[in-house]
Amino acid sequence: MEPQPTGPAAAHAIETVFRLESPRVVAGVARIVRDVGIAEELTQDALVAALERWPRDGVPDNPGAWLMATARHRAVDLIRRRETYARKLAEVGRDLDTALPPHESADPDDIDDDLLRLVFTTCHPVLSGDARTALTLRLLGGLTTAEIARAQLVPEPTIAQRIVRAKRTLATRNVPFEVPYGPDREARLGSVLDVIYLIFNEGYAATAGDDLLRPGLCEDALRLARLLSALMPKEPEVHALTALLEFQASRTAARTAPDGTPVLLRDQNRRRWNRMLIARGVHALGRADATATGAPGRYALQATIAACHAHAYTYEETDWAAIATLYGLLAARAPSPVVELNRAVAVSMVQGPAAALEIVDRLAAEPALRGYHLLPAVRADLLSRLDRMPEAQAEFERAAALARNARERELLLRRATAEHI
């Protein structure tokens, strides 16, 4: 057996493992204590224990299991110390000696997945949309308060307050840690889909840090989407979201070079796209179409756009006209400056960069895009294609200054240098 890291190497391993494993640990502990705030505190306690022991003793063979066992043990101790332990034991009927989860209903619509329970809990309607987003990125995305603040373009104290209030609200309102049934499930579904998409996007293009990708988050989000598809087979947007994530995940291997450098869509080796995931996406999109009864929803439109890319074996074969039309429909269905920015990219491939630049310049005044690095990045690319090199260089540099992910920033600076040359 290879020696496990100790000292500074162990400290780095702890940070990496905790980012990967904390959502599962929080979810597993929340199932015991029925309080996401307390579950996060106990997970943090497990991290402190790891920081004390791993640098001295070495990283365990299965660090995720070690964190889970430590946090669960602390949860059991906490419940034993409560004066209401006997009542709690009678209510939930669990054996705290082994920390087994409570007995679950045999209802065929039930599902035994702690992460999915955590998603539905953080999406409870007692929380505002902003609070759900912040709490989700914290508990399931593993982001720090500072990273969430940068991602949401709001002050850090505001995010900290949202997270604290959200956890307090869930506790004081006695929100059950469960996947609800019937109308309650349907009422929360839209928020749950948004949360799963949010988790996937954070893994697909990390908001901050040294790596572009966080594959573990993509895998968790895709697994949750697949679970929902099985749980709610008659919901077209569930299948559409699953299709979208399958298509997006299929490109993962081609999105970075061996050294971690991002690879632009036009330069990706499409032979590295995962054809099995593409086939799964096609199947899921077919299920979405088969169950739809009206106009396509926003995830169906996004999945269809992703399918257009997936079906093109080269960048030149991409049906940009169809993509531009679909983005127009998406902009009407779910208006958003980001959707309009994506539409501009498609328009540039159909009508030319000058037509797209007009769209992008109109977006410059959008408050939601203030500080959004992709706005100057797209503008720089369009200026470059119009041979307006000094302007393109300045926009690439501005985009790099706004980028919070180190890999994206490096790519934008290289492109700025290339325009200067």
Tab-separated table of C-alpha atoms in Angstrom:
chain	number	residue	atom	x	y	z
A	1	MET	CA	0.000	0.000	0.000
A	2	GLU	CA	1.366	3.417	-0.932
A	3	PRO	CA	2.177	5.781	1.969
A	4	GLN	CA	-0.506	8.369	2.588
A	5	PRO	CA	0.357	12.093	2.542
A	6	THR	CA	1.172	13.849	5.802
A	7	GLY	CA	2.064	17.423	6.761
A	8	PRO	CA	1.433	20.142	4.120
A	9	ALA	CA	0.524	17.537	1.491
A	10	ALA	CA	-2.223	16.270	3.791
A	11	ALA	CA	-3.556	19.816	4.259
A	12	HIS	CA	-3.937	20.195	0.488
A	13	ALA	CA	-5.598	16.765	0.285
A	14	ILE	CA	-8.042	17.784	3.028
A	15	GLU	CA	-9.138	20.872	1.104
A	16	THR	CA	-9.656	18.848	-2.082
A	17	VAL	CA	-11.497	15.994	-0.373
A	18	PHE	CA	-13.723	18.350	1.599
A	19	ARG	CA	-14.866	20.182	-1.540
A	20	LEU	CA	-15.710	16.872	-3.160
A	21	GLU	CA	-17.332	15.144	-0.207
A	22	SER	CA	-18.993	17.885	1.858
A	23	PRO	CA	-22.355	17.816	0.001
A	24	ARG	CA	-22.742	14.077	0.622
A	25	VAL	CA	-21.652	14.403	4.248
A	26	VAL	CA	-24.084	17.269	4.905
A	27	ALA	CA	-26.889	15.307	3.247
A	28	GLY	CA	-26.095	12.142	5.182
A	29	VAL	CA	-25.919	13.945	8.515
A	30	ALA	CA	-29.055	15.996	7.798
A	31	ARG	CA	-30.950	12.755	7.493
A	32	ILE	CA	-30.027	12.020	11.111
A	33	VAL	CA	-30.433	15.437	12.747
A	34	ARG	CA	-33.178	16.745	10.394
A	35	ASP	CA	-31.623	20.213	10.367
A	36	VAL	CA	-29.388	21.370	7.503
A	37	GLY	CA	-27.765	24.086	9.605
A	38	ILE	CA	-26.709	21.665	12.311
A	39	ALA	CA	-25.662	19.160	9.634
A	40	GLU	CA	-23.317	21.721	8.099
A	41	GLU	CA	-21.846	22.559	11.522
A	42	LEU	CA	-21.185	18.886	12.244
A	43	THR	CA	-19.599	18.481	8.809
A	44	GLN	CA	-17.336	21.431	9.613
A	45	ASP	CA	-16.473	19.727	12.926
A	46	ALA	CA	-15.415	16.661	10.952
A	47	LEU	CA	-13.211	18.891	8.793
A	48	VAL	CA	-11.566	20.329	11.917
A	49	ALA	CA	-10.906	16.795	13.147
A	50	ALA	CA	-9.324	15.929	9.797
A	51	LEU	CA	-7.130	19.039	9.950
A	52	GLU	CA	-5.933	17.915	13.389
A	53	ARG	CA	-5.343	14.253	12.608
A	54	TRP	CA	-4.509	13.773	8.909
A	55	PRO	CA	-1.335	15.900	8.823
A	56	ARG	CA	-0.053	13.837	11.756
A	57	ASP	CA	-1.403	10.357	10.936
A	58	GLY	CA	-1.740	10.538	7.163
A	59	VAL	CA	-4.779	10.710	4.901
A	60	PRO	CA	-6.991	7.595	5.307
A	61	ASP	CA	-7.505	5.233	2.388
A	62	ASN	CA	-11.130	6.361	2.015
A	63	PRO	CA	-11.160	9.991	3.207
A	64	GLY	CA	-14.780	10.583	2.213
A	65	ALA	CA	-15.943	7.650	4.327
A	66	TRP	CA	-13.796	8.898	7.232
A	67	LEU	CA	-15.442	12.342	7.091
A	68	MET	CA	-18.899	10.788	6.873
A	69	ALA	CA	-18.292	8.424	9.798
A	70	THR	CA	-16.846	11.219	11.942
A	71	ALA	CA	-19.722	13.611	11.212
A	72	ARG	CA	-22.361	10.915	11.752
A	73	HIS	CA	-20.765	9.913	15.065
A	74	ARG	CA	-20.911	13.533	16.209
A	75	ALA	CA	-24.542	13.709	15.111
A	76	VAL	CA	-25.351	10.663	17.215
A	77	ASP	CA	-23.554	12.178	20.209
A	78	LEU	CA	-25.471	15.414	19.767
A	79	ILE	CA	-28.847	13.687	19.749
A	80	ARG	CA	-27.902	11.605	22.787
A	81	ARG	CA	-27.068	14.775	24.688
A	82	ARG	CA	-30.417	16.366	23.962
A	83	GLU	CA	-32.944	16.281	26.759
A	84	THR	CA	-35.569	15.232	24.241
A	85	TYR	CA	-33.610	12.183	23.111
A	86	ALA	CA	-36.250	9.670	24.199
A	87	ARG	CA	-39.004	11.550	22.378
A	88	LYS	CA	-36.887	11.871	19.265
A	89	LEU	CA	-36.092	8.163	19.369
A	90	ALA	CA	-39.787	7.330	19.558
A	91	GLU	CA	-40.644	9.726	16.724
A	92	VAL	CA	-38.126	8.644	14.143
A	93	GLY	CA	-37.567	5.067	15.278
A	94	ARG	CA	-33.898	4.918	14.509
A	95	ASP	CA	-31.191	2.912	16.194
A	96	LEU	CA	-28.644	5.536	17.215
A	97	ASP	CA	-26.074	2.925	18.199
A	98	THR	CA	-25.490	2.212	14.542
A	99	ALA	CA	-26.735	5.589	13.207
A	100	LEU	CA	-29.002	3.882	10.749
A	101	PRO	CA	-31.296	6.162	8.731
A	102	PRO	CA	-34.990	6.136	9.591
A	103	HIS	CA	-37.311	3.634	8.052
A	104	GLU	CA	-38.692	4.921	4.771
A	105	SER	CA	-42.090	4.511	3.221
A	106	ALA	CA	-42.628	1.671	0.817
A	107	ASP	CA	-44.441	4.055	-1.532
A	108	PRO	CA	-43.271	3.333	-5.117
A	109	ASP	CA	-42.798	7.083	-5.627
A	110	ASP	CA	-40.320	7.271	-2.748
A	111	ILE	CA	-36.584	7.290	-3.376
A	112	ASP	CA	-33.684	6.611	-1.026
A	113	ASP	CA	-31.206	9.370	-1.857
A	114	ASP	CA	-29.919	11.849	0.704
A	115	LEU	CA	-28.632	14.370	-1.839
A	116	LEU	CA	-32.032	14.496	-3.522
A	117	ARG	CA	-33.663	15.040	-0.127
A	118	LEU	CA	-31.250	17.900	0.510
A	119	VAL	CA	-32.113	19.492	-2.849
A	120	PHE	CA	-35.856	19.352	-2.158
A	121	THR	CA	-35.297	20.706	1.351
A	122	THR	CA	-33.241	23.694	0.200
A	123	CYS	CA	-35.896	24.379	-2.458
A	124	HIS	CA	-38.771	24.655	0.013
A	125	PRO	CA	-41.100	27.575	-0.829
A	126	VAL	CA	-40.581	29.113	2.625
A	127	LEU	CA	-37.244	30.342	1.211
A	128	SER	CA	-36.905	33.110	-1.356
A	129	GLY	CA	-35.327	32.357	-4.722
A	130	ASP	CA	-32.117	34.198	-3.769
A	131	ALA	CA	-31.910	32.277	-0.494
A	132	ARG	CA	-32.379	28.939	-2.252
A	133	THR	CA	-29.593	29.757	-4.694
A	134	ALA	CA	-27.147	30.844	-1.992
A	135	LEU	CA	-27.893	27.877	0.268
A	136	THR	CA	-27.624	25.431	-2.613
A	137	LEU	CA	-24.258	26.742	-3.749
A	138	ARG	CA	-23.072	26.548	-0.150
A	139	LEU	CA	-24.328	23.083	0.790
A	140	LEU	CA	-24.320	21.246	-2.544
A	141	GLY	CA	-21.792	23.245	-4.530
A	142	GLY	CA	-19.291	23.462	-1.688
A	143	LEU	CA	-18.575	27.134	-2.457
A	144	THR	CA	-17.379	29.563	0.170
A	145	THR	CA	-19.417	32.646	1.021
A	146	ALA	CA	-16.905	34.808	-0.864
A	147	GLU	CA	-17.155	32.621	-3.985
A	148	ILE	CA	-20.957	32.717	-3.916
A	149	ALA	CA	-20.866	36.503	-3.555
A	150	ARG	CA	-18.619	36.783	-6.614
A	151	ALA	CA	-20.809	34.394	-8.586
A	152	GLN	CA	-24.005	36.275	-7.700
A	153	LEU	CA	-22.383	39.729	-8.052
A	154	VAL	CA	-23.573	40.847	-4.621
A	155	PRO	CA	-21.674	41.857	-1.446
A	156	GLU	CA	-20.300	39.032	0.684
A	157	PRO	CA	-22.180	40.117	3.866
A	158	THR	CA	-25.451	39.903	1.912
A	159	ILE	CA	-24.752	36.287	0.945
A	160	ALA	CA	-23.718	35.419	4.505
A	161	GLN	CA	-26.997	36.831	5.825
A	162	ARG	CA	-29.036	34.949	3.211
A	163	ILE	CA	-27.424	31.647	4.146
A	164	VAL	CA	-27.840	32.158	7.894
A	165	ARG	CA	-31.468	33.241	7.520
A	166	ALA	CA	-32.251	30.376	5.155
A	167	LYS	CA	-30.937	27.754	7.583
A	168	ARG	CA	-32.751	29.419	10.468
A	169	THR	CA	-36.006	29.525	8.491
A	170	LEU	CA	-35.810	25.833	7.604
A	171	ALA	CA	-35.240	25.009	11.279
A	172	THR	CA	-37.891	27.290	12.811
A	173	ARG	CA	-40.504	26.254	10.241
A	174	ASN	CA	-39.716	22.563	10.875
A	175	VAL	CA	-39.258	21.858	7.162
A	176	PRO	CA	-38.996	18.058	6.852
A	177	PHE	CA	-35.880	16.543	5.310
A	178	GLU	CA	-37.621	14.560	2.584
A	179	VAL	CA	-38.604	14.218	-1.040
A	180	PRO	CA	-42.270	15.293	-0.855
A	181	TYR	CA	-45.177	13.591	-2.598
A	182	GLY	CA	-47.947	14.717	-4.933
A	183	PRO	CA	-48.726	18.452	-5.177
A	184	ASP	CA	-45.898	19.437	-2.816
A	185	ARG	CA	-43.372	17.725	-5.055
A	186	GLU	CA	-44.800	19.330	-8.169
A	187	ALA	CA	-44.836	22.778	-6.527
A	188	ARG	CA	-41.113	22.531	-5.754
A	189	LEU	CA	-40.101	20.900	-9.017
A	190	GLY	CA	-39.194	24.074	-10.913
A	191	SER	CA	-36.825	25.199	-8.170
A	192	VAL	CA	-35.317	21.718	-7.891
A	193	LEU	CA	-34.572	21.638	-11.614
A	194	ASP	CA	-32.961	25.062	-11.400
A	195	VAL	CA	-30.839	23.940	-8.461
A	196	ILE	CA	-29.641	20.788	-10.230
A	197	TYR	CA	-28.741	22.868	-13.288
A	198	LEU	CA	-26.906	25.313	-11.025
A	199	ILE	CA	-24.880	22.489	-9.469
A	200	PHE	CA	-24.002	21.119	-12.896
A	201	ASN	CA	-22.916	24.517	-14.215
A	202	GLU	CA	-20.641	25.094	-11.244
A	203	GLY	CA	-18.957	21.788	-12.072
A	204	TYR	CA	-18.906	22.464	-15.832
A	205	ALA	CA	-17.358	25.949	-15.544
A	206	ALA	CA	-16.201	26.636	-11.992
A	207	THR	CA	-16.906	30.155	-10.783
A	208	ALA	CA	-13.514	30.475	-9.117
A	209	GLY	CA	-10.396	28.486	-8.364
A	210	ASP	CA	-7.520	27.010	-10.321
A	211	ASP	CA	-9.464	24.411	-12.337
A	212	LEU	CA	-12.063	24.974	-15.036
A	213	LEU	CA	-13.933	21.760	-14.222
A	214	ARG	CA	-15.234	20.187	-11.010
A	215	PRO	CA	-16.329	16.802	-12.413
A	216	GLY	CA	-17.772	15.558	-9.124
A	217	LEU	CA	-20.458	18.249	-9.166
A	218	CYS	CA	-21.355	17.422	-12.779
A	219	GLU	CA	-21.681	13.756	-11.879
A	220	ASP	CA	-23.857	14.502	-8.845
A	221	ALA	CA	-26.145	16.791	-10.844
A	222	LEU	CA	-26.499	14.324	-13.693
A	223	ARG	CA	-27.249	11.478	-11.295
A	224	LEU	CA	-29.913	13.578	-9.537
A	225	ALA	CA	-31.493	14.484	-12.882
A	226	ARG	CA	-31.622	10.821	-13.868
A	227	LEU	CA	-33.198	9.954	-10.508
A	228	LEU	CA	-35.856	12.610	-11.041
A	229	SER	CA	-36.571	11.233	-14.519
A	230	ALA	CA	-37.311	7.859	-12.946
A	231	LEU	CA	-39.279	9.476	-10.128
A	232	MET	CA	-41.417	11.735	-12.358
A	233	PRO	CA	-41.700	10.012	-15.769
A	234	LYS	CA	-44.568	12.229	-16.970
A	235	GLU	CA	-42.762	15.554	-16.453
A	236	PRO	CA	-41.294	16.752	-19.788
A	237	GLU	CA	-38.999	19.372	-18.277
A	238	VAL	CA	-37.409	16.738	-16.020
A	239	HIS	CA	-36.485	14.676	-19.079
A	240	ALA	CA	-35.413	17.848	-20.910
A	241	LEU	CA	-33.033	18.853	-18.120
A	242	THR	CA	-31.621	15.329	-18.066
A	243	ALA	CA	-31.084	15.517	-21.827
A	244	LEU	CA	-29.366	18.898	-21.515
A	245	LEU	CA	-26.967	17.618	-18.864
A	246	GLU	CA	-26.228	14.438	-20.839
A	247	PHE	CA	-25.331	16.513	-23.908
A	248	GLN	CA	-23.214	18.963	-21.927
A	249	ALA	CA	-21.436	16.217	-19.990
A	250	SER	CA	-20.576	14.464	-23.250
A	251	ARG	CA	-18.083	17.242	-24.083
A	252	THR	CA	-16.211	17.191	-20.772
A	253	ALA	CA	-13.139	15.266	-21.917
A	254	ALA	CA	-12.595	17.634	-24.853
A	255	ARG	CA	-13.047	20.897	-22.960
A	256	THR	CA	-9.550	21.028	-21.483
A	257	ALA	CA	-6.064	20.261	-22.746
A	258	PRO	CA	-3.852	17.832	-20.796
A	259	ASP	CA	-2.449	20.760	-18.792
A	260	GLY	CA	-5.949	21.944	-17.831
A	261	THR	CA	-6.099	24.801	-20.319
A	262	PRO	CA	-9.649	25.443	-21.618
A	263	VAL	CA	-10.305	24.447	-25.224
A	264	LEU	CA	-12.810	26.571	-27.156
A	265	LEU	CA	-15.802	24.810	-28.721
A	266	ARG	CA	-14.535	25.421	-32.261
A	267	ASP	CA	-11.171	23.813	-31.409
A	268	GLN	CA	-12.418	20.756	-29.529
A	269	ASN	CA	-11.599	17.266	-30.787
A	270	ARG	CA	-15.128	15.961	-31.238
A	271	ARG	CA	-13.900	12.393	-31.393
A	272	ARG	CA	-13.396	12.796	-27.652
A	273	TRP	CA	-17.061	13.639	-27.130
A	274	ASN	CA	-18.782	10.782	-25.326
A	275	ARG	CA	-21.165	9.256	-27.878
A	276	MET	CA	-22.873	7.113	-25.217
A	277	LEU	CA	-23.861	10.234	-23.262
A	278	ILE	CA	-25.045	11.852	-26.490
A	279	ALA	CA	-27.221	8.820	-27.177
A	280	ARG	CA	-28.631	9.062	-23.653
A	281	GLY	CA	-29.344	12.729	-24.292
A	282	VAL	CA	-31.182	11.956	-27.513
A	283	HIS	CA	-33.286	9.360	-25.689
A	284	ALA	CA	-34.109	11.747	-22.814
A	285	LEU	CA	-35.022	14.528	-25.244
A	286	GLY	CA	-37.312	12.077	-27.042
A	287	ARG	CA	-39.045	11.332	-23.728
A	288	ALA	CA	-39.440	15.070	-23.122
A	289	ASP	CA	-41.061	15.515	-26.542
A	290	ALA	CA	-43.318	12.486	-26.010
A	291	THR	CA	-44.636	13.754	-22.661
A	292	ALA	CA	-44.989	17.434	-23.625
A	293	THR	CA	-48.529	18.755	-24.068
A	294	GLY	CA	-47.829	22.387	-24.997
A	295	ALA	CA	-45.046	24.703	-26.080
A	296	PRO	CA	-41.548	23.491	-25.166
A	297	GLY	CA	-40.192	24.688	-21.821
A	298	ARG	CA	-36.887	26.434	-21.366
A	299	TYR	CA	-34.963	23.249	-20.580
A	300	ALA	CA	-36.433	21.582	-23.664
A	301	LEU	CA	-35.247	24.519	-25.785
A	302	GLN	CA	-31.788	24.452	-24.217
A	303	ALA	CA	-31.549	20.699	-24.685
A	304	THR	CA	-32.497	21.061	-28.350
A	305	ILE	CA	-29.749	23.667	-28.771
A	306	ALA	CA	-27.268	21.285	-27.145
A	307	ALA	CA	-28.498	18.527	-29.461
A	308	CYS	CA	-27.677	20.698	-32.481
A	309	HIS	CA	-24.069	20.868	-31.299
A	310	ALA	CA	-23.987	17.169	-30.460
A	311	HIS	CA	-25.191	16.144	-33.921
A	312	ALA	CA	-22.482	18.195	-35.678
A	313	TYR	CA	-19.352	16.117	-36.237
A	314	THR	CA	-17.362	19.289	-37.015
A	315	TYR	CA	-17.716	22.899	-35.937
A	316	GLU	CA	-18.436	23.914	-39.521
A	317	GLU	CA	-21.369	21.475	-39.762
A	318	THR	CA	-23.193	23.143	-36.847
A	319	ASP	CA	-26.700	24.290	-37.740
A	320	TRP	CA	-26.243	27.843	-36.482
A	321	ALA	CA	-29.433	29.081	-38.114
A	322	ALA	CA	-31.468	26.595	-36.076
A	323	ILE	CA	-29.551	27.511	-32.931
A	324	ALA	CA	-30.179	31.231	-33.481
A	325	THR	CA	-33.897	30.536	-33.946
A	326	LEU	CA	-34.005	28.398	-30.802
A	327	TYR	CA	-32.287	31.101	-28.776
A	328	GLY	CA	-34.913	33.537	-30.046
A	329	LEU	CA	-37.631	31.211	-28.775
A	330	LEU	CA	-35.795	30.803	-25.485
A	331	ALA	CA	-35.482	34.576	-25.110
A	332	ALA	CA	-39.255	34.850	-25.530
A	333	ARG	CA	-39.929	31.951	-23.145
A	334	ALA	CA	-37.432	32.970	-20.451
A	335	PRO	CA	-36.023	36.459	-21.118
A	336	SER	CA	-32.469	36.854	-19.877
A	337	PRO	CA	-29.451	38.979	-20.841
A	338	VAL	CA	-27.311	35.828	-20.789
A	339	VAL	CA	-29.672	34.118	-23.250
A	340	GLU	CA	-29.473	37.200	-25.465
A	341	LEU	CA	-25.675	37.100	-25.300
A	342	ASN	CA	-25.724	33.466	-26.401
A	343	ARG	CA	-28.129	34.369	-29.195
A	344	ALA	CA	-25.649	37.004	-30.371
A	345	VAL	CA	-22.972	34.322	-30.772
A	346	ALA	CA	-25.314	32.244	-32.942
A	347	VAL	CA	-26.365	35.324	-34.942
A	348	SER	CA	-22.698	36.066	-35.635
A	349	MET	CA	-22.364	32.673	-37.314
A	350	VAL	CA	-25.419	33.262	-39.491
A	351	GLN	CA	-25.487	36.991	-40.234
A	352	GLY	CA	-21.898	37.917	-39.455
A	353	PRO	CA	-20.071	39.562	-36.530
A	354	ALA	CA	-21.330	43.089	-37.286
A	355	ALA	CA	-24.971	42.103	-36.729
A	356	ALA	CA	-24.050	40.299	-33.513
A	357	LEU	CA	-22.000	43.256	-32.263
A	358	GLU	CA	-25.109	45.426	-32.363
A	359	ILE	CA	-26.852	42.966	-30.014
A	360	VAL	CA	-23.855	42.795	-27.667
A	361	ASP	CA	-23.470	46.564	-27.505
A	362	ARG	CA	-27.112	46.891	-26.471
A	363	LEU	CA	-26.411	44.497	-23.599
A	364	ALA	CA	-23.632	46.672	-22.185
A	365	ALA	CA	-26.157	48.634	-20.123
A	366	GLU	CA	-27.704	45.530	-18.531
A	367	PRO	CA	-27.136	45.621	-14.749
A	368	ALA	CA	-27.166	41.821	-14.575
A	369	LEU	CA	-24.124	41.640	-16.875
A	370	ARG	CA	-22.072	44.233	-15.005
A	371	GLY	CA	-18.933	42.394	-14.025
A	372	TYR	CA	-19.820	39.361	-16.197
A	373	HIS	CA	-16.579	38.461	-17.962
A	374	LEU	CA	-18.214	36.717	-20.919
A	375	LEU	CA	-19.773	39.961	-22.168
A	376	PRO	CA	-16.409	41.593	-23.034
A	377	ALA	CA	-15.074	38.175	-24.079
A	378	VAL	CA	-17.810	37.769	-26.707
A	379	ARG	CA	-17.409	41.388	-27.776
A	380	ALA	CA	-13.641	40.872	-28.130
A	381	ASP	CA	-14.160	37.831	-30.339
A	382	LEU	CA	-16.566	39.742	-32.591
A	383	LEU	CA	-14.167	42.721	-32.846
A	384	SER	CA	-11.359	40.316	-33.740
A	385	ARG	CA	-13.426	38.846	-36.569
A	386	LEU	CA	-14.028	42.397	-37.803
A	387	ASP	CA	-10.232	42.996	-37.793
A	388	ARG	CA	-10.548	45.670	-35.111
A	389	MET	CA	-7.522	44.284	-33.279
A	390	PRO	CA	-6.649	47.053	-30.760
A	391	GLU	CA	-10.268	47.131	-29.552
A	392	ALA	CA	-10.360	43.345	-29.384
A	393	GLN	CA	-7.185	43.260	-27.302
A	394	ALA	CA	-8.602	45.792	-24.838
A	395	GLU	CA	-11.818	43.776	-24.468
A	396	PHE	CA	-9.945	40.502	-23.922
A	397	GLU	CA	-7.897	42.220	-21.204
A	398	ARG	CA	-11.058	43.584	-19.600
A	399	ALA	CA	-12.640	40.118	-19.678
A	400	ALA	CA	-9.514	38.622	-18.075
A	401	ALA	CA	-9.642	41.205	-15.293
A	402	LEU	CA	-13.243	40.223	-14.550
A	403	ALA	CA	-12.729	36.438	-14.772
A	404	ARG	CA	-12.582	34.719	-11.381
A	405	ASN	CA	-11.458	31.329	-12.654
A	406	ALA	CA	-7.685	31.162	-13.105
A	407	ARG	CA	-7.846	28.959	-16.207
A	408	GLU	CA	-10.333	31.223	-17.980
A	409	ARG	CA	-8.254	34.260	-17.072
A	410	GLU	CA	-5.115	32.687	-18.565
A	411	LEU	CA	-6.953	31.864	-21.804
A	412	LEU	CA	-8.309	35.397	-22.156
A	413	LEU	CA	-4.880	36.925	-21.539
A	414	ARG	CA	-3.347	34.667	-24.193
A	415	ARG	CA	-6.017	35.756	-26.643
A	416	ALA	CA	-5.319	39.386	-25.787
A	417	THR	CA	-1.622	38.805	-26.519
A	418	ALA	CA	-2.465	37.084	-29.799
A	419	GLU	CA	-4.558	40.073	-30.903
A	420	HIS	CA	-1.663	42.405	-30.030
A	421	ILE	CA	0.758	40.369	-32.150
